[in-house]
Amino acid sequence: MLVSDYSLPLFNAAAFNCPHCGACAHQEWWDIQRLRAGGARGGMVADARVSTCARCGRNAYWIDATLVYPETAQAPLPHAEMPDDVRQDYLEARDVAGRSPRAACALLRLALQKLCIHLGVGGGNINADIAALVKQGLPVQVQQALDTLRVVGNNAVHPGEIALGDDVETATAHFDVMNFIVEQQISQPRQLQTLYDNLPDSARDAIEQRDGA
């Protein structure tokens, strides 16, 4: 199961990642009221509310349970170790996710194609690239994550059995999948390699002799 630190801004939710400052913070909710001549308060505006972030104090405006301001990304930030060319497509997908989940998933598919190159395979045909990675011992969870992005991205470009429609929450989950792949295939191997390289030379020599290197 994929777990993200990002909490999607949702109407009337008690807490989520602020669309202004990005922090996951408590939200105060207020009804929007009309003003009459002279500044007197009138009735409430139907289906309109304001959320105020407890962290930065800035307001977000909602109409018909939809965030209308700020017009901002509603998806987690890219992993810190995501390659730059992959990050560019990821951020573009993030920018459009709230307006077009289908476009976001198509862009994530493009980002995945570039990521495959960084994982040491061709980058021309994602299905073939995943098969090559599986032959190299790719963990099952990562294979499933790659195939999820591949299939959903393909359907975003060539509609098939998966109907994304305006399901922002479903599209947002696929940003988590991309970050999961980067964490598993780039970040964790780098961290383990650093730990190994920091072993004393004598210990590494003994290991290499043991393994016939």
Short mmCIF file of C-alpha atoms in Angstrom, two decimals:
data_model
loop_
_atom_site.label_atom_id
_atom_site.label_comp_id
_atom_site.label_asym_id
_atom_site.label_seq_id
_atom_site.Cartn_x
_atom_site.Cartn_y
_atom_site.Cartn_z
CA MET A 1 0.00 0.00 0.00
CA LEU A 2 1.30 3.45 -0.92
CA VAL A 3 1.31 6.06 1.81
CA SER A 4 1.73 9.75 1.04
CA ASP A 5 2.41 12.64 3.37
CA TYR A 6 0.25 14.79 1.10
CA SER A 7 -3.36 15.42 2.06
CA LEU A 8 -5.53 16.59 -0.84
CA PRO A 9 -7.47 19.83 -0.21
CA LEU A 10 -11.09 18.72 0.20
CA PHE A 11 -14.23 20.73 0.87
CA ASN A 12 -15.04 21.03 4.60
CA ALA A 13 -12.06 18.88 5.60
CA ALA A 14 -10.59 19.65 9.01
CA ALA A 15 -7.02 19.57 7.73
CA PHE A 16 -5.14 19.24 4.44
CA ASN A 17 -2.07 20.55 2.64
CA CYS A 18 -2.65 24.27 2.22
CA PRO A 19 -2.81 25.32 -1.45
CA HIS A 20 -0.89 28.49 -0.49
CA CYS A 21 1.96 27.44 1.82
CA GLY A 22 1.90 23.67 1.19
CA ALA A 23 1.91 22.75 4.89
CA CYS A 24 -0.49 20.13 6.20
CA ALA A 25 -2.46 22.24 8.65
CA HIS A 26 -5.80 22.65 10.38
CA GLN A 27 -8.39 24.60 8.39
CA GLU A 28 -11.03 26.94 9.75
CA TRP A 29 -14.20 27.14 7.64
CA TRP A 30 -16.39 30.21 7.15
CA ASP A 31 -19.55 30.97 5.23
CA ILE A 32 -19.40 33.79 2.69
CA GLN A 33 -21.95 36.53 3.32
CA ARG A 34 -23.26 39.22 1.02
CA LEU A 35 -22.79 42.86 1.93
CA ARG A 36 -25.68 45.29 1.64
CA ALA A 37 -25.40 49.01 0.97
CA GLY A 38 -23.51 50.72 3.77
CA GLY A 39 -21.57 47.59 4.65
CA ALA A 40 -24.37 45.76 6.47
CA ARG A 41 -24.29 41.99 6.22
CA GLY A 42 -26.85 40.28 4.07
CA GLY A 43 -27.62 36.61 3.61
CA MET A 44 -25.10 33.88 2.99
CA VAL A 45 -23.90 33.13 -0.52
CA ALA A 46 -25.25 29.72 -1.46
CA ASP A 47 -22.70 26.95 -1.86
CA ALA A 48 -19.73 29.25 -1.15
CA ARG A 49 -17.26 28.93 1.74
CA VAL A 50 -13.79 30.04 2.76
CA SER A 51 -11.10 27.93 4.41
CA THR A 52 -8.33 29.62 6.42
CA CYS A 53 -5.01 27.89 6.97
CA ALA A 54 -3.89 27.79 10.61
CA ARG A 55 -0.27 27.77 9.46
CA CYS A 56 -0.08 30.75 7.07
CA GLY A 57 -3.43 32.46 7.74
CA ARG A 58 -4.32 32.76 4.04
CA ASN A 59 -7.76 32.05 2.63
CA ALA A 60 -8.89 29.59 -0.01
CA TYR A 61 -12.27 30.06 -1.72
CA TRP A 62 -14.69 27.26 -2.56
CA ILE A 63 -17.82 27.26 -4.73
CA ASP A 64 -20.04 24.20 -5.11
CA ALA A 65 -17.49 22.24 -3.04
CA THR A 66 -14.77 23.04 -5.59
CA LEU A 67 -11.59 24.99 -4.86
CA VAL A 68 -11.64 28.04 -7.14
CA TYR A 69 -8.89 30.14 -5.53
CA PRO A 70 -6.00 29.80 -5.52
CA GLU A 71 -5.96 27.97 -8.85
CA THR A 72 -3.15 25.70 -7.84
CA ALA A 73 -1.87 22.18 -7.94
CA GLN A 74 -3.72 19.55 -5.93
CA ALA A 75 -1.04 16.88 -5.85
CA PRO A 76 2.10 16.10 -3.84
CA LEU A 77 5.42 17.72 -4.72
CA PRO A 78 7.94 15.59 -6.65
CA HIS A 79 10.39 13.40 -4.75
CA ALA A 80 13.59 15.29 -3.91
CA GLU A 81 15.66 12.82 -5.96
CA MET A 82 13.43 12.79 -9.05
CA PRO A 83 15.60 13.47 -12.15
CA ASP A 84 15.26 16.99 -13.52
CA ASP A 85 13.71 16.07 -16.90
CA VAL A 86 11.19 13.79 -15.16
CA ARG A 87 10.45 16.50 -12.59
CA GLN A 88 9.58 18.98 -15.36
CA ASP A 89 6.78 16.77 -16.71
CA TYR A 90 5.67 15.87 -13.19
CA LEU A 91 5.28 19.53 -12.23
CA GLU A 92 3.36 20.27 -15.42
CA ALA A 93 1.02 17.37 -14.62
CA ARG A 94 0.66 18.75 -11.09
CA ASP A 95 -0.33 22.16 -12.43
CA VAL A 96 -3.22 20.78 -14.50
CA ALA A 97 -4.41 17.97 -12.20
CA GLY A 98 -7.24 19.99 -10.68
CA ARG A 99 -8.58 21.09 -14.07
CA SER A 100 -7.91 17.97 -16.13
CA PRO A 101 -7.09 14.67 -14.40
CA ARG A 102 -6.83 13.05 -17.84
CA ALA A 103 -4.15 15.50 -18.99
CA ALA A 104 -2.28 14.98 -15.73
CA CYS A 105 -2.19 11.20 -16.18
CA ALA A 106 -1.02 11.58 -19.79
CA LEU A 107 1.84 13.81 -18.63
CA LEU A 108 2.74 11.35 -15.88
CA ARG A 109 3.01 8.66 -18.52
CA LEU A 110 5.50 10.84 -20.39
CA ALA A 111 7.41 11.39 -17.14
CA LEU A 112 7.46 7.63 -16.58
CA GLN A 113 8.90 7.07 -20.06
CA LYS A 114 11.78 9.42 -19.21
CA LEU A 115 12.23 7.82 -15.79
CA CYS A 116 12.74 4.43 -17.42
CA ILE A 117 15.86 5.81 -19.12
CA HIS A 118 17.25 6.77 -15.72
CA LEU A 119 16.50 3.24 -14.53
CA GLY A 120 18.80 1.88 -17.24
CA VAL A 121 16.35 0.77 -19.94
CA GLY A 122 15.46 2.16 -23.35
CA GLY A 123 12.62 4.59 -22.70
CA GLY A 124 11.06 3.96 -26.11
CA ASN A 125 8.39 1.41 -25.24
CA ILE A 126 7.28 1.47 -21.62
CA ASN A 127 5.85 -2.05 -21.67
CA ALA A 128 9.12 -3.45 -23.03
CA ASP A 129 11.09 -1.35 -20.56
CA ILE A 130 9.13 -2.76 -17.62
CA ALA A 131 9.66 -6.30 -18.93
CA ALA A 132 13.41 -5.61 -19.10
CA LEU A 133 13.44 -4.31 -15.54
CA VAL A 134 11.53 -7.39 -14.35
CA LYS A 135 14.23 -9.60 -15.90
CA GLN A 136 16.79 -7.58 -13.90
CA GLY A 137 14.99 -8.48 -10.67
CA LEU A 138 12.56 -5.58 -10.29
CA PRO A 139 10.49 -5.98 -7.06
CA VAL A 140 6.86 -6.92 -7.66
CA GLN A 141 5.51 -3.80 -5.95
CA VAL A 142 7.57 -1.53 -8.20
CA GLN A 143 6.51 -3.48 -11.28
CA GLN A 144 2.88 -3.03 -10.30
CA ALA A 145 3.45 0.70 -9.74
CA LEU A 146 5.07 1.07 -13.17
CA ASP A 147 2.30 -0.85 -14.89
CA THR A 148 -0.38 1.18 -13.09
CA LEU A 149 1.05 4.42 -14.45
CA ARG A 150 1.54 2.87 -17.88
CA VAL A 151 -2.03 1.60 -18.21
CA VAL A 152 -3.70 4.71 -16.78
CA GLY A 153 -1.51 6.96 -18.89
CA ASN A 154 -2.32 4.98 -22.04
CA ASN A 155 -6.04 5.31 -21.33
CA ALA A 156 -5.63 9.05 -20.82
CA VAL A 157 -4.20 9.32 -24.35
CA HIS A 158 -6.31 6.56 -25.96
CA PRO A 159 -9.53 6.19 -23.93
CA GLY A 160 -10.38 2.60 -23.12
CA GLU A 161 -11.82 0.85 -20.10
CA ILE A 162 -10.62 3.37 -17.50
CA ALA A 163 -12.80 6.47 -17.27
CA LEU A 164 -10.94 9.16 -15.34
CA GLY A 165 -13.51 11.87 -15.94
CA ASP A 166 -13.07 14.61 -13.32
CA ASP A 167 -11.86 12.32 -10.54
CA VAL A 168 -9.08 14.47 -9.11
CA GLU A 169 -8.51 12.15 -6.13
CA THR A 170 -7.84 9.15 -8.38
CA ALA A 171 -5.46 11.15 -10.55
CA THR A 172 -3.67 12.50 -7.47
CA ALA A 173 -2.97 8.96 -6.26
CA HIS A 174 -0.85 8.40 -9.37
CA PHE A 175 1.52 11.18 -8.31
CA ASP A 176 2.13 9.08 -5.19
CA VAL A 177 2.90 6.14 -7.45
CA MET A 178 5.54 8.12 -9.35
CA ASN A 179 7.17 9.25 -6.10
CA PHE A 180 7.08 5.67 -4.82
CA ILE A 181 9.01 4.46 -7.87
CA VAL A 182 11.67 7.15 -7.43
CA GLU A 183 11.99 6.30 -3.73
CA GLN A 184 12.34 2.56 -4.39
CA GLN A 185 14.55 2.60 -7.47
CA ILE A 186 16.66 5.75 -7.06
CA SER A 187 16.67 7.07 -3.51
CA GLN A 188 16.93 3.87 -1.47
CA PRO A 189 19.63 2.25 -3.67
CA ARG A 190 21.69 5.46 -3.47
CA GLN A 191 21.39 5.53 0.32
CA LEU A 192 22.41 1.88 0.60
CA GLN A 193 25.36 2.42 -1.74
CA THR A 194 26.52 5.36 0.37
CA LEU A 195 26.38 3.23 3.53
CA TYR A 196 28.35 0.47 1.83
CA ASP A 197 30.96 2.88 0.46
CA ASN A 198 31.48 4.24 3.98
CA LEU A 199 32.53 0.83 5.31
CA PRO A 200 36.25 0.48 6.09
CA ASP A 201 38.33 -0.59 3.08
CA SER A 202 39.30 -3.81 4.86
CA ALA A 203 35.64 -4.75 5.36
CA ARG A 204 34.76 -4.05 1.73
CA ASP A 205 37.79 -6.00 0.49
CA ALA A 206 36.76 -8.98 2.62
CA ILE A 207 33.22 -8.85 1.24
CA GLU A 208 34.45 -8.66 -2.35
CA GLN A 209 36.83 -11.57 -1.80
CA ARG A 210 34.02 -13.59 -0.22
CA ASP A 211 31.77 -12.94 -3.24
CA GLY A 212 34.50 -13.60 -5.79
CA ALA A 213 34.71 -10.01 -7.05
#
